[in-house]
Amino acid sequence: MEFLRPTTWAEALAAKADQPEAVPIQGGTDVMVEINFDVHRPPALLDLNQVAPLRDWSVDEGGYRIGAGVSYTRIIDELGEAMPGLAQASRTVGSPQIRNRGTVGGNLGAASPAGDSHPPLLAGDAVVEVESRDRGVRLIPAHEFYLGVKRSALEPDELIKAIRVPAARGPQYFSKVGTRNAMVIAVCSFAIALYPEERRVGTGIGSAAPTPRRALEAEAFLADEADWHAPLDEAVLRRFGELCSGAASPIDDVRGTADYRRHAVGVMARRTLGWAWNDYLGRRAA
Ligand SMILES: Cc1cc2nc3c(=O)[nH]c(=O)nc-3n(C[C@H](O)[C@H](O)[C@H](O)COP(=O)(O)OP(=O)(O)OC[C@H]3O[C@@H](n4cnc5c(N)ncnc54)[C@H](O)[C@@H]3O)c2cc1C
């Protein structure tokens, strides 16, 4: 197996353009597992760890730009206030060792429907910045990035450069159901983001459909029905949960049944909306 070690972004893009079959490796917490278990033996690995800009994040008036190689630990420690939903999801990933190595870039590269970063990226209006040597930069909204089980909009000659995440404009929450409390792949998960100025919510459902997805009908329902000056009506909360549940199209597998997943998505949607709404009203009153 060839081991390519570019030291600049331009070299990395050139290597991917010349050898599209080369598999990028950042934290390696997915790639190395697949190689160790012989799931996949790529002809070449493209190690991105020497490409320093991938490990940077920055902020401007458009929001945050997180390099694809920024670890979960750093998102939790350095960006927790700006993007609480993504930070909460990051806290649930694996163990401290996995969070030190693993990255959101790698989560996107793997595009597993169970990846924990996807629901908050969807709810938080994130955009994935990808680039190829021959066609330059493409900005792909998170909701257009996921195409199927472990399939994304990334072309074979493209690399993920960064994730653009607007600073939270209201409360955000992430919730995950697992078969135990830590080191667990989601049975299903849910993220919510409130945008009080726009009177809308963003949602993200994880591990309950072939791809991570938003609950669009539930978002539209809340935009129409919620009274942003008062506690949420029980009936509105319940209907929101039902619509989120209906947006899922889960399967039965070793981690859980489709019925359970549909039910749990509804419960998480209701709960996270309730928590977020309480925070929102609390902040207004303060
Ligand atoms: C013990 C253990 C526990 C885990 N727990 C969780 C969990 O709780 N939640 C969860 O979501 N995941 C979990 N994972 C999976 C993994 O940690 C995450 O998916 C992580 O985000 C992968 O990041 P990485 O940097 O290690 O990616 P890598 O393994 O380096 O790469 C993952 C994929 O992304 C591609 N890739 C990497 N960087 C780029 C780039 N810049 N451009 C294009 N493609 C790229 C790779 O080619 C590969 O296909 C766990 C893994 C292990 C081993």
CSV table of C-alpha atoms and ligand atoms in Angstrom, one decimal:
chain,number,residue,atom,x,y,z
A,1,MET,CA,0.0,0.0,0.0
A,2,GLU,CA,1.4,3.4,-1.0
A,3,PHE,CA,1.5,6.0,1.7
A,4,LEU,CA,1.2,9.6,0.4
A,5,ARG,CA,2.2,12.4,2.8
A,6,PRO,CA,1.6,15.9,1.4
A,7,THR,CA,2.7,18.8,3.5
A,8,THR,CA,0.6,21.5,1.8
A,9,TRP,CA,-3.0,21.7,0.7
A,10,ALA,CA,-2.0,22.1,-2.9
A,11,GLU,CA,0.1,18.9,-2.7
A,12,ALA,CA,-2.8,17.1,-1.1
A,13,LEU,CA,-5.2,18.2,-3.9
A,14,ALA,CA,-2.7,17.2,-6.6
A,15,ALA,CA,-2.2,13.8,-5.0
A,16,LYS,CA,-6.0,13.2,-4.9
A,17,ALA,CA,-6.4,14.4,-8.5
A,18,ASP,CA,-3.6,12.1,-9.7
A,19,GLN,CA,-4.8,9.1,-7.6
A,20,PRO,CA,-8.5,9.5,-6.9
A,21,GLU,CA,-8.5,5.9,-5.4
A,22,ALA,CA,-6.2,7.1,-2.6
A,23,VAL,CA,-8.1,7.1,0.7
A,24,PRO,CA,-7.6,10.2,2.8
A,25,ILE,CA,-6.8,9.7,6.4
A,26,GLN,CA,-7.1,12.3,9.1
A,27,GLY,CA,-7.7,11.0,12.7
A,28,GLY,CA,-7.8,7.4,11.3
A,29,THR,CA,-10.5,6.3,13.8
A,30,ASP,CA,-12.6,5.0,10.9
A,31,VAL,CA,-10.0,4.3,8.3
A,32,MET,CA,-7.7,2.3,10.5
A,33,VAL,CA,-10.5,0.2,11.9
A,34,GLU,CA,-11.5,-0.8,8.3
A,35,ILE,CA,-8.0,-1.6,7.4
A,36,ASN,CA,-7.4,-3.6,10.6
A,37,PHE,CA,-10.5,-5.6,10.0
A,38,ASP,CA,-9.7,-6.0,6.3
A,39,VAL,CA,-13.0,-4.4,5.3
A,40,HIS,CA,-11.1,-2.4,2.8
A,41,ARG,CA,-7.5,-2.4,1.6
A,42,PRO,CA,-7.0,0.7,-0.5
A,43,PRO,CA,-4.1,0.9,-2.9
A,44,ALA,CA,-2.9,4.2,-1.3
A,45,LEU,CA,-3.5,6.2,1.8
A,46,LEU,CA,-3.4,10.0,1.7
A,47,ASP,CA,-2.3,11.2,5.1
A,48,LEU,CA,-3.6,14.8,5.7
A,49,ASN,CA,-2.0,15.2,9.1
A,50,GLN,CA,0.9,17.3,7.8
A,51,VAL,CA,-1.4,19.8,6.1
A,52,ALA,CA,-1.4,22.4,8.9
A,53,PRO,CA,-4.3,24.6,7.7
A,54,LEU,CA,-6.7,21.7,8.1
A,55,ARG,CA,-6.1,21.9,11.9
A,56,ASP,CA,-7.1,25.6,12.1
A,57,TRP,CA,-10.4,27.3,12.8
A,58,SER,CA,-11.3,30.9,12.2
A,59,VAL,CA,-14.3,33.2,12.6
A,60,ASP,CA,-15.6,36.2,10.6
A,61,GLU,CA,-18.9,37.9,10.1
A,62,GLY,CA,-20.1,34.9,8.1
A,63,GLY,CA,-19.5,32.5,11.1
A,64,TYR,CA,-17.0,29.9,11.9
A,65,ARG,CA,-14.8,27.9,9.5
A,66,ILE,CA,-13.5,24.7,11.1
A,67,GLY,CA,-10.7,23.0,9.3
A,68,ALA,CA,-11.5,19.4,8.4
A,69,GLY,CA,-8.7,18.2,10.8
A,70,VAL,CA,-9.9,19.9,13.9
A,71,SER,CA,-10.6,17.3,16.6
A,72,TYR,CA,-13.8,16.8,18.6
A,73,THR,CA,-11.8,17.6,21.7
A,74,ARG,CA,-11.0,21.0,20.3
A,75,ILE,CA,-14.5,21.7,19.2
A,76,ILE,CA,-15.7,20.9,22.7
A,77,ASP,CA,-13.0,23.0,24.4
A,78,GLU,CA,-12.7,25.9,22.0
A,79,LEU,CA,-16.0,26.2,20.2
A,80,GLY,CA,-18.5,25.0,22.7
A,81,GLU,CA,-20.2,28.4,23.2
A,82,ALA,CA,-20.4,29.3,19.6
A,83,MET,CA,-22.0,26.0,18.5
A,84,PRO,CA,-23.4,24.2,21.5
A,85,GLY,CA,-25.3,21.6,19.4
A,86,LEU,CA,-22.1,20.4,17.7
A,87,ALA,CA,-20.2,20.5,20.9
A,88,GLN,CA,-22.8,18.4,22.7
A,89,ALA,CA,-22.7,15.9,19.9
A,90,SER,CA,-18.9,15.9,20.0
A,91,ARG,CA,-19.0,15.0,23.7
A,92,THR,CA,-20.9,11.8,22.9
A,93,VAL,CA,-18.4,10.6,20.4
A,94,GLY,CA,-16.4,7.5,21.4
A,95,SER,CA,-13.9,8.0,24.3
A,96,PRO,CA,-11.4,10.7,25.1
A,97,GLN,CA,-8.9,9.0,22.8
A,98,ILE,CA,-11.3,8.9,19.9
A,99,ARG,CA,-12.3,12.5,20.5
A,100,ASN,CA,-8.6,13.6,20.5
A,101,ARG,CA,-8.0,12.0,17.1
A,102,GLY,CA,-11.4,12.0,15.4
A,103,THR,CA,-12.7,14.9,13.4
A,104,VAL,CA,-15.9,16.3,11.9
A,105,GLY,CA,-14.1,16.2,8.5
A,106,GLY,CA,-13.7,12.4,9.0
A,107,ASN,CA,-17.3,12.0,10.1
A,108,LEU,CA,-18.4,13.7,6.9
A,109,GLY,CA,-15.9,11.7,4.8
A,110,ALA,CA,-17.3,8.5,6.3
A,111,ALA,CA,-20.9,9.8,5.8
A,112,SER,CA,-22.4,7.1,8.1
A,113,PRO,CA,-26.0,7.7,8.8
A,114,ALA,CA,-25.1,7.2,12.5
A,115,GLY,CA,-22.3,9.8,12.6
A,116,ASP,CA,-22.9,12.1,15.5
A,117,SER,CA,-21.9,15.4,14.0
A,118,HIS,CA,-24.4,15.2,11.2
A,119,PRO,CA,-27.7,16.1,13.0
A,120,PRO,CA,-26.2,19.4,14.5
A,121,LEU,CA,-24.6,20.3,11.2
A,122,LEU,CA,-28.0,19.9,9.6
A,123,ALA,CA,-29.9,21.8,12.3
A,124,GLY,CA,-27.2,24.5,12.4
A,125,ASP,CA,-27.2,25.3,8.7
A,126,ALA,CA,-23.6,24.2,8.2
A,127,VAL,CA,-22.0,24.2,4.8
A,128,VAL,CA,-19.2,21.7,3.7
A,129,GLU,CA,-16.3,23.3,1.9
A,130,VAL,CA,-14.7,20.9,-0.5
A,131,GLU,CA,-12.0,21.4,-3.1
A,132,SER,CA,-10.4,19.7,-6.1
A,133,ARG,CA,-7.3,20.7,-8.0
A,134,ASP,CA,-9.0,21.0,-11.3
A,135,ARG,CA,-12.4,22.5,-10.4
A,136,GLY,CA,-11.6,24.6,-7.3
A,137,VAL,CA,-13.8,25.1,-4.3
A,138,ARG,CA,-17.5,23.9,-3.9
A,139,LEU,CA,-19.7,24.9,-1.0
A,140,ILE,CA,-22.2,22.1,-0.3
A,141,PRO,CA,-25.0,22.8,2.3
A,142,ALA,CA,-25.1,19.9,4.8
A,143,HIS,CA,-28.6,19.0,3.7
A,144,GLU,CA,-27.3,18.3,0.2
A,145,PHE,CA,-24.1,16.5,1.3
A,146,TYR,CA,-25.5,13.1,2.3
A,147,LEU,CA,-26.6,11.0,-0.7
A,148,GLY,CA,-27.0,7.5,0.7
A,149,VAL,CA,-25.7,5.1,3.3
A,150,LYS,CA,-22.0,6.1,3.5
A,151,ARG,CA,-22.3,8.0,0.3
A,152,SER,CA,-21.8,11.8,0.0
A,153,ALA,CA,-21.7,14.5,-2.6
A,154,LEU,CA,-17.9,14.4,-2.5
A,155,GLU,CA,-16.3,13.6,-5.9
A,156,PRO,CA,-13.4,11.2,-6.1
A,157,ASP,CA,-10.8,13.9,-6.8
A,158,GLU,CA,-12.2,16.2,-4.0
A,159,LEU,CA,-11.1,16.7,-0.4
A,160,ILE,CA,-13.1,18.2,2.5
A,161,LYS,CA,-11.3,21.4,3.4
A,162,ALA,CA,-13.5,22.9,6.1
A,163,ILE,CA,-16.9,23.1,7.6
A,164,ARG,CA,-18.6,26.5,7.8
A,165,VAL,CA,-20.9,26.8,10.8
A,166,PRO,CA,-22.8,29.9,11.6
A,167,ALA,CA,-22.5,31.0,15.2
A,168,ALA,CA,-25.6,29.8,17.2
A,169,ARG,CA,-28.3,32.4,17.1
A,170,GLY,CA,-30.4,30.7,19.7
A,171,PRO,CA,-30.4,27.6,22.0
A,172,GLN,CA,-29.2,24.3,20.5
A,173,TYR,CA,-29.5,20.8,21.8
A,174,PHE,CA,-28.4,17.3,20.7
A,175,SER,CA,-29.7,14.0,22.0
A,176,LYS,CA,-28.6,10.5,21.4
A,177,VAL,CA,-30.0,7.1,22.2
A,178,GLY,CA,-27.4,4.3,22.6
A,179,THR,CA,-27.4,0.8,24.0
A,180,ARG,CA,-25.1,2.1,26.8
A,181,ASN,CA,-24.0,5.5,28.1
A,182,ALA,CA,-20.6,5.9,26.4
A,183,MET,CA,-18.5,4.5,23.5
A,184,VAL,CA,-21.6,3.8,21.6
A,185,ILE,CA,-22.9,4.2,18.0
A,186,ALA,CA,-26.2,6.0,18.0
A,187,VAL,CA,-29.3,3.9,17.8
A,188,CYS,CA,-30.8,7.2,16.8
A,189,SER,CA,-30.1,10.8,17.5
A,190,PHE,CA,-31.7,14.3,17.1
A,191,ALA,CA,-30.5,17.9,17.0
A,192,ILE,CA,-32.4,21.1,17.2
A,193,ALA,CA,-31.4,24.7,16.7
A,194,LEU,CA,-33.6,27.7,17.4
A,195,TYR,CA,-33.4,30.9,15.3
A,196,PRO,CA,-35.6,33.3,17.3
A,197,GLU,CA,-35.0,36.3,15.1
A,198,GLU,CA,-36.2,34.4,12.1
A,199,ARG,CA,-38.9,32.6,14.1
A,200,ARG,CA,-37.8,29.2,12.9
A,201,VAL,CA,-36.1,26.0,14.1
A,202,GLY,CA,-33.6,23.7,12.4
A,203,THR,CA,-33.6,20.0,12.9
A,204,GLY,CA,-31.4,17.0,12.2
A,205,ILE,CA,-32.2,13.3,12.5
A,206,GLY,CA,-29.4,10.8,12.9
A,207,SER,CA,-29.3,7.0,12.4
A,208,ALA,CA,-33.0,6.7,11.5
A,209,ALA,CA,-32.9,6.9,7.7
A,210,PRO,CA,-30.4,6.0,5.0
A,211,THR,CA,-28.9,9.4,5.4
A,212,PRO,CA,-28.9,12.0,8.2
A,213,ARG,CA,-31.9,14.3,7.3
A,214,ARG,CA,-33.9,17.2,8.4
A,215,ALA,CA,-37.6,17.0,9.5
A,216,LEU,CA,-38.8,19.6,7.1
A,217,GLU,CA,-42.5,19.3,7.8
A,218,ALA,CA,-41.9,19.6,11.5
A,219,GLU,CA,-39.8,22.8,10.9
A,220,ALA,CA,-42.5,24.3,8.8
A,221,PHE,CA,-45.2,23.4,11.3
A,222,LEU,CA,-43.3,25.1,14.2
A,223,ALA,CA,-42.6,28.2,12.1
A,224,ASP,CA,-46.4,28.5,11.5
A,225,GLU,CA,-47.7,27.4,14.9
A,226,ALA,CA,-45.3,28.5,17.6
A,227,ASP,CA,-46.0,31.6,19.7
A,228,TRP,CA,-42.6,33.0,20.3
A,229,HIS,CA,-43.8,35.1,23.2
A,230,ALA,CA,-45.1,32.2,25.4
A,231,PRO,CA,-44.3,28.7,26.7
A,232,LEU,CA,-45.0,26.1,24.0
A,233,ASP,CA,-48.4,24.5,24.0
A,234,GLU,CA,-48.3,20.8,24.9
A,235,ALA,CA,-50.2,20.1,21.6
A,236,VAL,CA,-47.6,21.9,19.6
A,237,LEU,CA,-44.8,20.0,21.3
A,238,ARG,CA,-46.6,16.7,20.7
A,239,ARG,CA,-47.3,17.4,17.0
A,240,PHE,CA,-43.7,18.5,16.5
A,241,GLY,CA,-42.5,15.2,17.9
A,242,GLU,CA,-45.0,13.2,15.7
A,243,LEU,CA,-43.8,15.1,12.6
A,244,CYS,CA,-40.1,14.4,13.4
A,245,SER,CA,-40.9,10.8,14.0
A,246,GLY,CA,-42.7,10.7,10.7
A,247,ALA,CA,-39.7,12.2,8.9
A,248,ALA,CA,-37.6,9.2,9.9
A,249,SER,CA,-37.4,6.1,7.8
A,250,PRO,CA,-35.4,3.7,9.9
A,251,ILE,CA,-34.6,0.0,9.6
A,252,ASP,CA,-34.4,-2.9,12.0
A,253,ASP,CA,-30.9,-3.8,12.8
A,254,VAL,CA,-28.7,-5.1,15.7
A,255,ARG,CA,-28.9,-1.8,17.5
A,256,GLY,CA,-32.6,-1.3,17.5
A,257,THR,CA,-35.9,-1.8,15.7
A,258,ALA,CA,-37.4,0.6,13.2
A,259,ASP,CA,-40.4,1.0,15.5
A,260,TYR,CA,-38.3,1.9,18.5
A,261,ARG,CA,-36.2,4.4,16.4
A,262,ARG,CA,-39.3,6.1,15.1
A,263,HIS,CA,-40.7,6.4,18.7
A,264,ALA,CA,-37.4,7.6,20.1
A,265,VAL,CA,-36.9,10.3,17.5
A,266,GLY,CA,-40.3,11.7,18.4
A,267,VAL,CA,-39.4,11.7,22.1
A,268,MET,CA,-36.0,13.3,21.5
A,269,ALA,CA,-37.6,15.9,19.3
A,270,ARG,CA,-40.2,16.8,21.9
A,271,ARG,CA,-37.6,16.9,24.7
A,272,THR,CA,-34.9,18.9,22.9
A,273,LEU,CA,-37.5,21.4,21.7
A,274,GLY,CA,-38.8,21.8,25.2
A,275,TRP,CA,-35.3,22.4,26.6
A,276,ALA,CA,-34.4,24.8,23.9
A,277,TRP,CA,-37.7,26.7,24.3
A,278,ASN,CA,-37.2,27.0,28.0
A,279,ASP,CA,-33.7,28.4,27.4
A,280,TYR,CA,-35.0,30.8,24.9
A,281,LEU,CA,-37.7,32.1,27.2
A,282,GLY,CA,-35.2,32.3,30.0
A,283,ARG,CA,-32.9,34.4,28.0
A,284,ARG,CA,-35.7,36.8,26.9
A,285,ALA,CA,-36.7,37.3,30.5
A,286,ALA,CA,-33.2,37.9,31.7
B,1,LIG,C1,-13.9,3.1,19.3
B,1,LIG,C2,-14.6,4.0,18.4
B,1,LIG,C3,-15.7,4.7,18.8
B,1,LIG,C4,-16.4,5.6,17.9
B,1,LIG,N1,-17.5,6.3,18.4
B,1,LIG,C5,-18.1,7.1,17.5
B,1,LIG,C6,-19.3,7.8,18.0
B,1,LIG,O1,-19.7,7.7,19.2
B,1,LIG,N2,-19.9,8.7,17.1
B,1,LIG,C7,-19.5,8.8,15.8
B,1,LIG,O2,-20.0,9.6,15.1
B,1,LIG,N3,-18.4,8.2,15.4
B,1,LIG,C8,-17.7,7.3,16.2
B,1,LIG,N4,-16.6,6.6,15.7
B,1,LIG,C9,-16.2,6.8,14.3
B,1,LIG,C10,-15.1,7.8,14.1
B,1,LIG,O3,-14.4,8.1,15.3
B,1,LIG,C11,-15.8,9.1,13.6
B,1,LIG,O4,-16.5,8.9,12.3
B,1,LIG,C12,-14.7,10.2,13.3
B,1,LIG,O5,-15.4,11.4,13.1
B,1,LIG,C13,-13.8,10.0,12.1
B,1,LIG,O6,-12.8,11.0,12.1
B,1,LIG,P1,-11.3,10.7,11.7
B,1,LIG,O7,-10.6,12.1,11.6
B,1,LIG,O8,-10.7,9.7,12.6
B,1,LIG,O9,-11.6,10.1,10.2
B,1,LIG,P2,-10.7,9.1,9.4
B,1,LIG,O10,-10.8,7.7,9.9
B,1,LIG,O11,-9.3,9.6,9.1
B,1,LIG,O12,-11.5,9.2,8.0
B,1,LIG,C14,-12.9,8.8,8.0
B,1,LIG,C15,-13.4,8.9,6.5
B,1,LIG,O13,-13.3,10.3,6.1
B,1,LIG,C16,-12.4,10.4,5.0
B,1,LIG,N5,-11.7,11.6,5.1
B,1,LIG,C17,-11.0,12.0,6.2
B,1,LIG,N6,-10.6,13.3,6.1
B,1,LIG,C18,-11.0,13.7,4.8
B,1,LIG,C19,-10.9,14.9,4.1
B,1,LIG,N7,-10.3,16.0,4.6
B,1,LIG,N8,-11.5,14.9,2.9
B,1,LIG,C20,-12.2,13.9,2.4
B,1,LIG,N9,-12.3,12.7,3.0
B,1,LIG,C21,-11.8,12.6,4.3
B,1,LIG,C22,-11.6,9.1,5.0
B,1,LIG,O14,-11.0,8.8,3.7
B,1,LIG,C23,-12.5,8.1,5.5
B,1,LIG,O15,-13.4,7.7,4.5
B,1,LIG,C24,-15.9,5.7,16.6
B,1,LIG,C25,-14.8,5.0,16.2
B,1,LIG,C26,-14.1,4.2,17.0
B,1,LIG,C27,-12.9,3.4,16.6
